[in-house]
mmCIF file of C-alpha atoms in Angstrom:
data_model
loop_
_atom_site.group_PDB
_atom_site.id
_atom_site.type_symbol
_atom_site.label_atom_id
_atom_site.label_comp_id
_atom_site.label_asym_id
_atom_site.label_seq_id
_atom_site.Cartn_x
_atom_site.Cartn_y
_atom_site.Cartn_z
ATOM 1 C CA MET A 1 41.856 -126.659 -69.373
ATOM 2 C CA PRO A 2 43.606 -129.981 -68.779
ATOM 3 C CA VAL A 3 41.596 -133.158 -69.290
ATOM 4 C CA LYS A 4 42.012 -134.238 -65.646
ATOM 5 C CA ILE A 5 40.449 -131.006 -64.405
ATOM 6 C CA LYS A 6 37.611 -131.250 -66.952
ATOM 7 C CA PHE A 7 36.924 -134.806 -65.851
ATOM 8 C CA VAL A 8 36.798 -133.935 -62.144
ATOM 9 C CA LEU A 9 34.624 -130.884 -62.858
ATOM 10 C CA SER A 10 32.296 -133.043 -64.958
ATOM 11 C CA ILE A 11 31.895 -135.510 -62.088
ATOM 12 C CA VAL A 12 31.136 -132.672 -59.659
ATOM 13 C CA VAL A 13 28.523 -131.164 -62.013
ATOM 14 C CA VAL A 14 26.851 -134.557 -62.524
ATOM 15 C CA LEU A 15 26.751 -135.195 -58.767
ATOM 16 C CA VAL A 16 25.271 -131.764 -58.016
ATOM 17 C CA ALA A 17 22.689 -132.196 -60.792
ATOM 18 C CA ALA A 18 21.753 -135.648 -59.464
ATOM 19 C CA ILE A 19 21.331 -134.308 -55.919
ATOM 20 C CA ALA A 20 19.259 -131.385 -57.199
ATOM 21 C CA PHE A 21 17.160 -133.806 -59.282
ATOM 22 C CA TYR A 22 16.447 -135.897 -56.202
ATOM 23 C CA MET A 23 15.650 -132.848 -54.055
ATOM 24 C CA GLN A 24 13.222 -131.489 -56.645
ATOM 25 C CA HIS A 25 11.543 -134.901 -56.792
ATOM 26 C CA ALA A 26 11.261 -134.979 -52.999
ATOM 27 C CA LEU A 27 9.636 -131.536 -53.051
ATOM 28 C CA GLY A 28 7.146 -132.680 -55.674
ATOM 29 C CA HIS A 29 8.368 -130.476 -58.515
ATOM 30 C CA GLY A 30 7.953 -132.854 -61.432
ATOM 31 C CA ARG A 31 8.803 -130.616 -64.371
ATOM 32 C CA ILE A 32 11.635 -128.763 -62.684
ATOM 33 C CA GLN A 33 13.476 -131.971 -61.822
ATOM 34 C CA TYR A 34 13.779 -132.809 -65.517
ATOM 35 C CA LEU A 35 14.940 -129.280 -66.265
ATOM 36 C CA VAL A 36 17.684 -129.658 -63.641
ATOM 37 C CA ALA A 37 18.794 -132.968 -65.175
ATOM 38 C CA PHE A 38 18.803 -131.474 -68.678
ATOM 39 C CA LEU A 39 20.826 -128.428 -67.608
ATOM 40 C CA GLY A 40 23.376 -130.606 -65.804
ATOM 41 C CA CYS A 41 23.896 -132.738 -68.905
ATOM 42 C CA LEU A 42 24.029 -129.642 -71.101
ATOM 43 C CA MET A 43 26.738 -128.062 -68.939
ATOM 44 C CA VAL A 44 28.939 -131.153 -69.093
ATOM 45 C CA PHE A 45 28.392 -131.542 -72.842
ATOM 46 C CA ALA A 46 29.192 -127.881 -73.531
ATOM 47 C CA MET A 47 32.352 -128.003 -71.426
ATOM 48 C CA TRP A 48 33.720 -130.842 -73.522
ATOM 49 C CA LEU A 49 32.424 -129.567 -76.871
ATOM 50 C CA PHE A 50 33.554 -125.947 -76.890
ATOM 51 C CA PRO A 51 37.276 -125.183 -76.626
ATOM 52 C CA GLU A 52 38.706 -122.730 -74.144
ATOM 53 C CA VAL A 53 39.244 -119.219 -75.525
ATOM 54 C CA LYS A 54 42.910 -118.224 -75.780
ATOM 55 C CA ARG A 55 43.617 -114.566 -76.461
ATOM 56 C CA GLU A 56 46.796 -112.657 -77.059
ATOM 57 C CA GLU A 57 47.326 -109.445 -75.154
ATOM 58 C CA THR A 58 46.265 -106.642 -77.460
ATOM 59 C CA ALA A 59 45.123 -103.081 -77.037
ATOM 60 C CA GLY A 60 42.714 -102.088 -79.783
ATOM 61 C CA GLY A 61 44.075 -104.654 -82.215
ATOM 62 C CA ILE A 62 47.701 -103.430 -81.836
ATOM 63 C CA ARG A 63 50.193 -105.586 -80.038
ATOM 64 C CA ARG A 64 51.611 -103.926 -76.976
ATOM 65 C CA GLU A 65 55.206 -104.351 -78.203
ATOM 66 C CA GLN A 66 54.412 -102.351 -81.366
ATOM 67 C CA GLN A 67 53.062 -99.230 -79.646
ATOM 68 C CA PRO A 68 55.093 -96.106 -80.466
ATOM 69 C CA GLY A 69 56.608 -94.074 -77.653
ATOM 70 C CA ARG A 70 57.713 -96.952 -75.429
#
């Protein structure tokens, strides 16, 4: 995923987590608001830490170009 898209997605996740944090506070859910903040930070951190999976097209470990009969 390009860095620009990751950055915009990170901003959106942080904004949604901040709004959810505020809403949980307004409802009086003290513990859940911190869980929401933690999960929002964890999602952004994981998106930047773990690389995107890139797979080659295979069928049972055999490349499609190498299949007999085609």
